[in-house]
PDB file of C-alpha atoms in Angstrom:
ATOM      1  CA  MET A 142       0.000   0.000   0.000  1.00 51.00           C
ATOM      2  CA  ASP A 143       1.443   3.424  -0.929  1.00 62.00           C
ATOM      3  CA  SER A 144       2.144   6.120   1.633  1.00 77.00           C
ATOM      4  CA  SER A 145      -0.758   8.346   0.496  1.00 76.00           C
ATOM      5  CA  SER A 146      -3.258   5.516   1.032  1.00 80.00           C
ATOM      6  CA  THR A 147      -1.774   4.811   4.448  1.00 84.00           C
ATOM      7  CA  ARG A 148      -2.002   8.484   5.425  1.00 84.00           C
ATOM      8  CA  ARG A 149      -5.601   8.700   4.256  1.00 82.00           C
ATOM      9  CA  ARG A 150      -6.531   5.576   6.205  1.00 81.00           C
ATOM     10  CA  ASN A 151      -4.864   6.953   9.343  1.00 85.00           C
ATOM     11  CA  THR A 152      -6.596  10.309   8.911  1.00 87.00           C
ATOM     12  CA  ARG A 153      -9.997   8.683   8.534  1.00 82.00           C
ATOM     13  CA  ARG A 154      -9.323   6.582  11.650  1.00 82.00           C
ATOM     14  CA  LYS A 155      -8.500   9.743  13.637  1.00 87.00           C
ATOM     15  CA  LEU A 156     -11.686  11.382  12.410  1.00 87.00           C
ATOM     16  CA  PHE A 157     -13.756   8.332  13.312  1.00 83.00           C
ATOM     17  CA  GLU A 158     -12.293   8.222  16.820  1.00 84.00           C
ATOM     18  CA  ALA A 159     -12.739  11.958  17.359  1.00 88.00           C
ATOM     19  CA  ALA A 160     -16.308  11.969  16.059  1.00 86.00           C
ATOM     20  CA  VAL A 161     -17.510   8.966  18.015  1.00 83.00           C
ATOM     21  CA  THR A 162     -16.035  10.298  21.260  1.00 85.00           C
ATOM     22  CA  LEU A 163     -17.487  13.784  20.848  1.00 88.00           C
ATOM     23  CA  ILE A 164     -20.909  12.582  19.721  1.00 82.00           C
ATOM     24  CA  ALA A 165     -21.071  10.165  22.648  1.00 79.00           C
ATOM     25  CA  GLU A 166     -20.192  13.020  25.005  1.00 82.00           C
ATOM     26  CA  GLN A 167     -22.513  15.725  23.716  1.00 84.00           C
ATOM     27  CA  GLY A 168     -24.805  14.333  21.025  1.00 80.00           C
ATOM     28  CA  PHE A 169     -24.812  14.525  17.241  1.00 79.00           C
ATOM     29  CA  SER A 170     -26.562  17.898  16.895  1.00 81.00           C
ATOM     30  CA  SER A 171     -24.263  19.628  19.386  1.00 87.00           C
ATOM     31  CA  THR A 172     -21.060  18.336  17.828  1.00 88.00           C
ATOM     32  CA  THR A 173     -19.532  20.579  15.179  1.00 91.00           C
ATOM     33  CA  VAL A 174     -17.138  19.778  12.359  1.00 90.00           C
ATOM     34  CA  ASP A 175     -14.701  22.263  13.907  1.00 92.00           C
ATOM     35  CA  GLU A 176     -14.687  20.241  17.138  1.00 93.00           C
ATOM     36  CA  ILE A 177     -14.182  16.977  15.278  1.00 91.00           C
ATOM     37  CA  ALA A 178     -11.252  18.437  13.355  1.00 92.00           C
ATOM     38  CA  GLU A 179      -9.705  19.892  16.498  1.00 94.00           C
ATOM     39  CA  ARG A 180     -10.058  16.637  18.449  1.00 93.00           C
ATOM     40  CA  ALA A 181      -8.553  14.686  15.533  1.00 92.00           C
ATOM     41  CA  GLY A 182      -5.704  17.164  15.164  1.00 93.00           C
ATOM     42  CA  VAL A 183      -6.458  17.988  11.532  1.00 92.00           C
ATOM     43  CA  ALA A 184      -7.655  21.000   9.545  1.00 91.00           C
ATOM     44  CA  LYS A 185     -11.399  21.497   9.094  1.00 90.00           C
ATOM     45  CA  GLY A 186     -10.965  21.105   5.340  1.00 91.00           C
ATOM     46  CA  THR A 187      -9.559  17.637   5.919  1.00 90.00           C
ATOM     47  CA  VAL A 188     -12.903  16.521   7.332  1.00 88.00           C
ATOM     48  CA  TYR A 189     -14.721  17.620   4.191  1.00 88.00           C
ATOM     49  CA  TYR A 190     -12.022  16.149   1.975  1.00 88.00           C
ATOM     50  CA  ASN A 191     -12.690  12.721   3.502  1.00 86.00           C
ATOM     51  CA  PHE A 192     -16.438  13.064   4.127  1.00 87.00           C
ATOM     52  CA  ALA A 193     -18.997  15.223   2.315  1.00 87.00           C
ATOM     53  CA  SER A 194     -20.676  16.263   5.570  1.00 86.00           C
ATOM     54  CA  LYS A 195     -20.932  15.535   9.274  1.00 83.00           C
ATOM     55  CA  THR A 196     -23.926  13.314   8.526  1.00 84.00           C
ATOM     56  CA  VAL A 197     -21.928  11.259   6.023  1.00 86.00           C
ATOM     57  CA  LEU A 198     -19.086  10.977   8.539  1.00 83.00           C
ATOM     58  CA  PHE A 199     -21.445   9.652  11.202  1.00 82.00           C
ATOM     59  CA  GLU A 200     -23.131   7.250   8.804  1.00 83.00           C
ATOM     60  CA  GLU A 201     -19.755   5.854   7.767  1.00 83.00           C
ATOM     61  CA  LEU A 202     -18.693   5.716  11.401  1.00 81.00           C
ATOM     62  CA  LEU A 203     -21.657   3.500  12.280  1.00 80.00           C
ATOM     63  CA  ARG A 204     -21.111   1.336   9.212  1.00 84.00           C
ATOM     64  CA  HIS A 205     -17.409   0.945   9.938  1.00 82.00           C
ATOM     65  CA  GLY A 206     -17.986   0.094  13.593  1.00 83.00           C
ATOM     66  CA  ILE A 207     -20.645  -2.561  13.058  1.00 85.00           C
ATOM     67  CA  GLU A 208     -18.627  -4.115  10.240  1.00 86.00           C
ATOM     68  CA  LEU A 209     -15.706  -4.418  12.664  1.00 86.00           C
ATOM     69  CA  LEU A 210     -18.014  -6.132  15.145  1.00 90.00           C
ATOM     70  CA  THR A 211     -19.354  -8.444  12.432  1.00 93.00           C
ATOM     71  CA  ASP A 212     -15.816  -9.436  11.477  1.00 93.00           C
ATOM     72  CA  SER A 213     -15.033 -10.179  15.141  1.00 94.00           C
ATOM     73  CA  LEU A 214     -18.102 -12.400  15.487  1.00 96.00           C
ATOM     74  CA  GLN A 215     -17.321 -14.292  12.283  1.00 96.00           C
ATOM     75  CA  ARG A 216     -13.707 -14.794  13.305  1.00 97.00           C
ATOM     76  CA  ALA A 217     -14.769 -16.185  16.687  1.00 97.00           C
ATOM     77  CA  ALA A 218     -17.123 -18.675  14.991  1.00 96.00           C
ATOM     78  CA  ASP A 219     -14.496 -19.723  12.435  1.00 97.00           C
ATOM     79  CA  GLU A 220     -11.775 -20.225  15.047  1.00 97.00           C
ATOM     80  CA  THR A 221     -14.106 -22.358  17.173  1.00 97.00           C
ATOM     81  CA  ALA A 222     -14.933 -24.525  14.155  1.00 94.00           C
ATOM     82  CA  GLU A 223     -11.235 -24.933  13.378  1.00 96.00           C
ATOM     83  CA  ARG A 224     -10.675 -26.210  16.923  1.00 95.00           C
ATOM     84  CA  GLY A 225     -13.494 -28.740  16.506  1.00 95.00           C
ATOM     85  CA  GLY A 226     -15.872 -26.992  18.881  1.00 95.00           C
ATOM     86  CA  SER A 227     -19.646 -27.303  18.743  1.00 94.00           C
ATOM     87  CA  ARG A 228     -21.973 -24.637  17.349  1.00 94.00           C
ATOM     88  CA  VAL A 229     -23.004 -23.720  20.897  1.00 93.00           C
ATOM     89  CA  ASP A 230     -19.298 -23.307  21.667  1.00 95.00           C
ATOM     90  CA  ALA A 231     -19.121 -20.989  18.661  1.00 96.00           C
ATOM     91  CA  LEU A 232     -22.035 -18.918  19.991  1.00 96.00           C
ATOM     92  CA  ASP A 233     -20.273 -18.684  23.337  1.00 96.00           C
ATOM     93  CA  ALA A 234     -17.068 -17.542  21.623  1.00 97.00           C
ATOM     94  CA  MET A 235     -19.097 -14.927  19.770  1.00 97.00           C
ATOM     95  CA  ILE A 236     -20.453 -13.615  23.066  1.00 96.00           C
ATOM     96  CA  ARG A 237     -16.890 -13.197  24.304  1.00 97.00           C
ATOM     97  CA  ALA A 238     -15.877 -11.515  21.039  1.00 96.00           C
ATOM     98  CA  GLY A 239     -18.788  -9.113  21.395  1.00 94.00           C
ATOM     99  CA  LEU A 240     -17.791  -8.224  24.954  1.00 95.00           C
ATOM    100  CA  ASP A 241     -14.181  -7.692  23.880  1.00 94.00           C
ATOM    101  CA  PHE A 242     -15.344  -5.395  21.078  1.00 91.00           C
ATOM    102  CA  ILE A 243     -17.544  -3.336  23.401  1.00 89.00           C
ATOM    103  CA  CYS A 244     -14.682  -2.962  25.866  1.00 89.00           C
ATOM    104  CA  ARG A 245     -12.505  -1.701  23.034  1.00 86.00           C
ATOM    105  CA  TYR A 246     -15.127   0.675  21.580  1.00 83.00           C
ATOM    106  CA  PRO A 247     -17.530   1.652  24.397  1.00 83.00           C
ATOM    107  CA  ALA A 248     -18.477   5.044  22.947  1.00 79.00           C
ATOM    108  CA  LEU A 249     -19.314   3.524  19.577  1.00 80.00           C
ATOM    109  CA  THR A 250     -21.489   0.899  21.247  1.00 81.00           C
ATOM    110  CA  GLN A 251     -23.355   3.553  23.241  1.00 79.00           C
ATOM    111  CA  LEU A 252     -24.024   5.476  20.048  1.00 77.00           C
ATOM    112  CA  TYR A 253     -25.212   2.401  18.193  1.00 79.00           C
ATOM    113  CA  VAL A 254     -27.696   1.455  20.909  1.00 78.00           C
ATOM    114  CA  ALA A 255     -28.970   5.047  21.151  1.00 75.00           C
ATOM    115  CA  GLU A 256     -29.427   5.348  17.387  1.00 75.00           C
ATOM    116  CA  LEU A 257     -31.426   2.113  17.173  1.00 73.00           C
ATOM    117  CA  TRP A 258     -34.328   3.870  18.872  1.00 72.00           C
ATOM    118  CA  ARG A 259     -34.376   6.890  16.561  1.00 71.00           C
ATOM    119  CA  THR A 260     -36.349   6.763  13.322  1.00 69.00           C
ATOM    120  CA  ASN A 261     -35.735  10.248  11.925  1.00 72.00           C
ATOM    121  CA  ARG A 262     -32.054   9.906  11.088  1.00 71.00           C
ATOM    122  CA  ALA A 263     -30.634  10.004   7.562  1.00 68.00           C
ATOM    123  CA  TRP A 264     -28.524   6.961   8.329  1.00 72.00           C
ATOM    124  CA  GLN A 265     -31.319   4.759   9.719  1.00 78.00           C
ATOM    125  CA  SER A 266     -31.424   2.579   6.608  1.00 80.00           C
ATOM    126  CA  THR A 267     -27.654   2.075   6.691  1.00 78.00           C
ATOM    127  CA  LEU A 268     -27.800   1.230  10.375  1.00 79.00           C
ATOM    128  CA  MET A 269     -30.433  -1.435   9.800  1.00 85.00           C
ATOM    129  CA  GLN A 270     -28.448  -2.938   6.930  1.00 84.00           C
ATOM    130  CA  VAL A 271     -25.188  -3.267   8.856  1.00 83.00           C
ATOM    131  CA  ARG A 272     -27.028  -4.524  11.940  1.00 87.00           C
ATOM    132  CA  GLN A 273     -28.553  -7.280   9.838  1.00 92.00           C
ATOM    133  CA  LYS A 274     -25.088  -8.327   8.657  1.00 91.00           C
ATOM    134  CA  ALA A 275     -24.036  -8.883  12.274  1.00 92.00           C
ATOM    135  CA  ILE A 276     -27.264 -10.725  13.072  1.00 95.00           C
ATOM    136  CA  ALA A 277     -26.799 -12.886   9.964  1.00 96.00           C
ATOM    137  CA  VAL A 278     -23.506 -14.242  11.313  1.00 96.00           C
ATOM    138  CA  ILE A 279     -25.288 -15.480  14.437  1.00 97.00           C
ATOM    139  CA  GLU A 280     -28.217 -16.822  12.407  1.00 97.00           C
ATOM    140  CA  SER A 281     -25.807 -18.848  10.272  1.00 96.00           C
ATOM    141  CA  VAL A 282     -24.342 -20.592  13.315  1.00 96.00           C
ATOM    142  CA  LEU A 283     -27.818 -21.266  14.724  1.00 96.00           C
ATOM    143  CA  ARG A 284     -28.949 -22.801  11.417  1.00 96.00           C
ATOM    144  CA  GLU A 285     -25.907 -25.058  11.347  1.00 95.00           C
ATOM    145  CA  ALA A 286     -26.620 -26.103  14.932  1.00 93.00           C
ATOM    146  CA  VAL A 287     -30.197 -27.043  14.038  1.00 94.00           C
ATOM    147  CA  ALA A 288     -29.071 -28.887  10.893  1.00 94.00           C
ATOM    148  CA  ASP A 289     -26.535 -30.891  12.918  1.00 91.00           C
ATOM    149  CA  GLY A 290     -29.054 -31.723  15.641  1.00 90.00           C
ATOM    150  CA  GLU A 291     -27.333 -29.621  18.315  1.00 90.00           C
ATOM    151  CA  LEU A 292     -30.415 -27.459  18.715  1.00 90.00           C
ATOM    152  CA  SER A 293     -34.122 -28.133  18.410  1.00 89.00           C
ATOM    153  CA  GLU A 294     -35.816 -27.511  15.073  1.00 91.00           C
ATOM    154  CA  ASP A 295     -38.435 -25.535  16.993  1.00 92.00           C
ATOM    155  CA  ILE A 296     -35.995 -22.720  17.700  1.00 92.00           C
ATOM    156  CA  ASP A 297     -36.933 -19.340  16.179  1.00 95.00           C
ATOM    157  CA  ILE A 298     -33.625 -18.565  14.514  1.00 96.00           C
ATOM    158  CA  PRO A 299     -34.096 -14.866  13.569  1.00 96.00           C
ATOM    159  CA  LEU A 300     -35.523 -13.954  16.972  1.00 96.00           C
ATOM    160  CA  THR A 301     -32.921 -15.978  18.874  1.00 94.00           C
ATOM    161  CA  ALA A 302     -30.086 -14.377  16.896  1.00 96.00           C
ATOM    162  CA  SER A 303     -31.448 -10.902  17.626  1.00 94.00           C
ATOM    163  CA  ALA A 304     -31.906 -11.785  21.290  1.00 93.00           C
ATOM    164  CA  LEU A 305     -28.322 -12.999  21.635  1.00 94.00           C
ATOM    165  CA  PHE A 306     -26.997  -9.905  19.875  1.00 93.00           C
ATOM    166  CA  GLY A 307     -29.081  -7.590  22.036  1.00 90.00           C
ATOM    167  CA  MET A 308     -28.223  -9.496  25.216  1.00 92.00           C
ATOM    168  CA  VAL A 309     -24.525  -8.888  24.738  1.00 93.00           C
ATOM    169  CA  LEU A 310     -24.938  -5.194  23.901  1.00 89.00           C
ATOM    170  CA  VAL A 311     -27.275  -4.336  26.757  1.00 88.00           C
ATOM    171  CA  ALA A 312     -25.521  -6.502  29.352  1.00 91.00           C
ATOM    172  CA  ALA A 313     -22.145  -5.021  28.446  1.00 90.00           C
ATOM    173  CA  LEU A 314     -23.376  -1.432  28.640  1.00 86.00           C
ATOM    174  CA  ASP A 315     -25.103  -2.135  31.958  1.00 90.00           C
ATOM    175  CA  TRP A 316     -21.886  -3.720  33.239  1.00 92.00           C
ATOM    176  CA  GLN A 317     -19.748  -0.750  32.233  1.00 88.00           C
ATOM    177  CA  SER A 318     -22.208   1.804  33.580  1.00 87.00           C
ATOM    178  CA  PHE A 319     -23.376   0.207  36.819  1.00 93.00           C
ATOM    179  CA  GLN A 320     -21.061  -2.694  37.681  1.00 92.00           C
ATOM    180  CA  PRO A 321     -17.623  -1.640  36.415  1.00 91.00           C
ATOM    181  CA  GLU A 322     -15.918  -3.523  39.237  1.00 95.00           C
ATOM    182  CA  ARG A 323     -16.777  -6.815  37.536  1.00 94.00           C
ATOM    183  CA  SER A 324     -14.215  -8.392  35.230  1.00 95.00           C
ATOM    184  CA  ILE A 325     -14.967  -9.314  31.637  1.00 95.00           C
ATOM    185  CA  ASP A 326     -14.531 -12.964  32.636  1.00 96.00           C
ATOM    186  CA  GLU A 327     -17.339 -12.633  35.194  1.00 96.00           C
ATOM    187  CA  VAL A 328     -19.676 -11.034  32.684  1.00 95.00           C
ATOM    188  CA  HIS A 329     -18.851 -13.616  30.026  1.00 96.00           C
ATOM    189  CA  SER A 330     -19.417 -16.433  32.505  1.00 95.00           C
ATOM    190  CA  ALA A 331     -22.868 -15.102  33.416  1.00 94.00           C
ATOM    191  CA  LEU A 332     -23.914 -14.703  29.783  1.00 95.00           C
ATOM    192  CA  SER A 333     -22.441 -18.092  28.939  1.00 93.00           C
ATOM    193  CA  ARG A 334     -24.653 -19.732  31.564  1.00 92.00           C
ATOM    194  CA  LEU A 335     -27.679 -18.006  30.049  1.00 89.00           C
ATOM    195  CA  LEU A 336     -26.690 -19.306  26.627  1.00 87.00           C
ATOM    196  CA  GLN A 337     -26.155 -22.849  27.812  1.00 82.00           C
ATOM    197  CA  GLY A 338     -29.390 -22.887  29.793  1.00 75.00           C
ATOM    198  CA  ARG A 339     -31.680 -21.212  27.295  1.00 62.00           C
ATOM    199  CA  VAL A 340     -30.215 -22.178  23.926  1.00 65.00           C
ATOM    200  CA  GLY A 341     -27.844 -25.061  24.549  1.00 58.00           C
ATOM    201  CA  GLY A 342     -30.262 -26.694  26.949  1.00 52.00           C
ATOM    202  CA  SER A 343     -33.094 -26.848  24.429  1.00 45.00           C
ATOM    203  CA  ARG A 344     -31.776 -29.853  22.563  1.00 43.00           C
TER     204      ARG A 344
END
C-alpha cells in the first residue's frame, strides 16, 4: 500500500475516533465539524475532503464500527470450528468476542444502541443494513446447529439471533455503567450460563 493511502486511512481513523467520542459526550446535533477536526488534530478542510458532511461521517462511522463487530463475530465462529468446537461453543465464543469489542469501543457501542431507537435519522437505513449483517452471522451458526441436531428444530432462529446480539450489547453497557468492578470474565461467565441454559439446553 502506498504512503498516500496509508495516510488517508490513518486520517480517517482519527476522524472516526474523534467523532464517536465527541458525539457520545454531547450528542450529534451539538457536535460541530470544527470540534471533530480539532479533536482529531487535523484541519477542518480535511474533514470535508474525507467526508462530504458531518452526517456522512457519522453514517460511515456507524457502518465501519458494526462491520468491525461483524468481522469479530465471524472470526470467533471460524476459530471455534477450526478447533473442533460445537456450534453452541461458537455462539459462546461470539459472546466473548462481542464483549471484547464493546470494551474496546464503548463510545461507539453507546451510540449504536442510542441510534437504534431513533427513526428520523438520515442513516437509519444504513444502520439497519449493517445490523442485519451482524445478526446474519449469528443466524448462520444457529442454522448449522439445528441442521446438525445440536439445537431443536423448533428454535426461532431470527428472533434468537437478535436476542443474543441484544443481550450482549445491553448486558455489556449495563456492566460498564453500573457494575464496572466486575471483570470481563465474570460477565462472560454469566452470559455463557444463560446461553447454555436457554439455547444449549433446548436440545
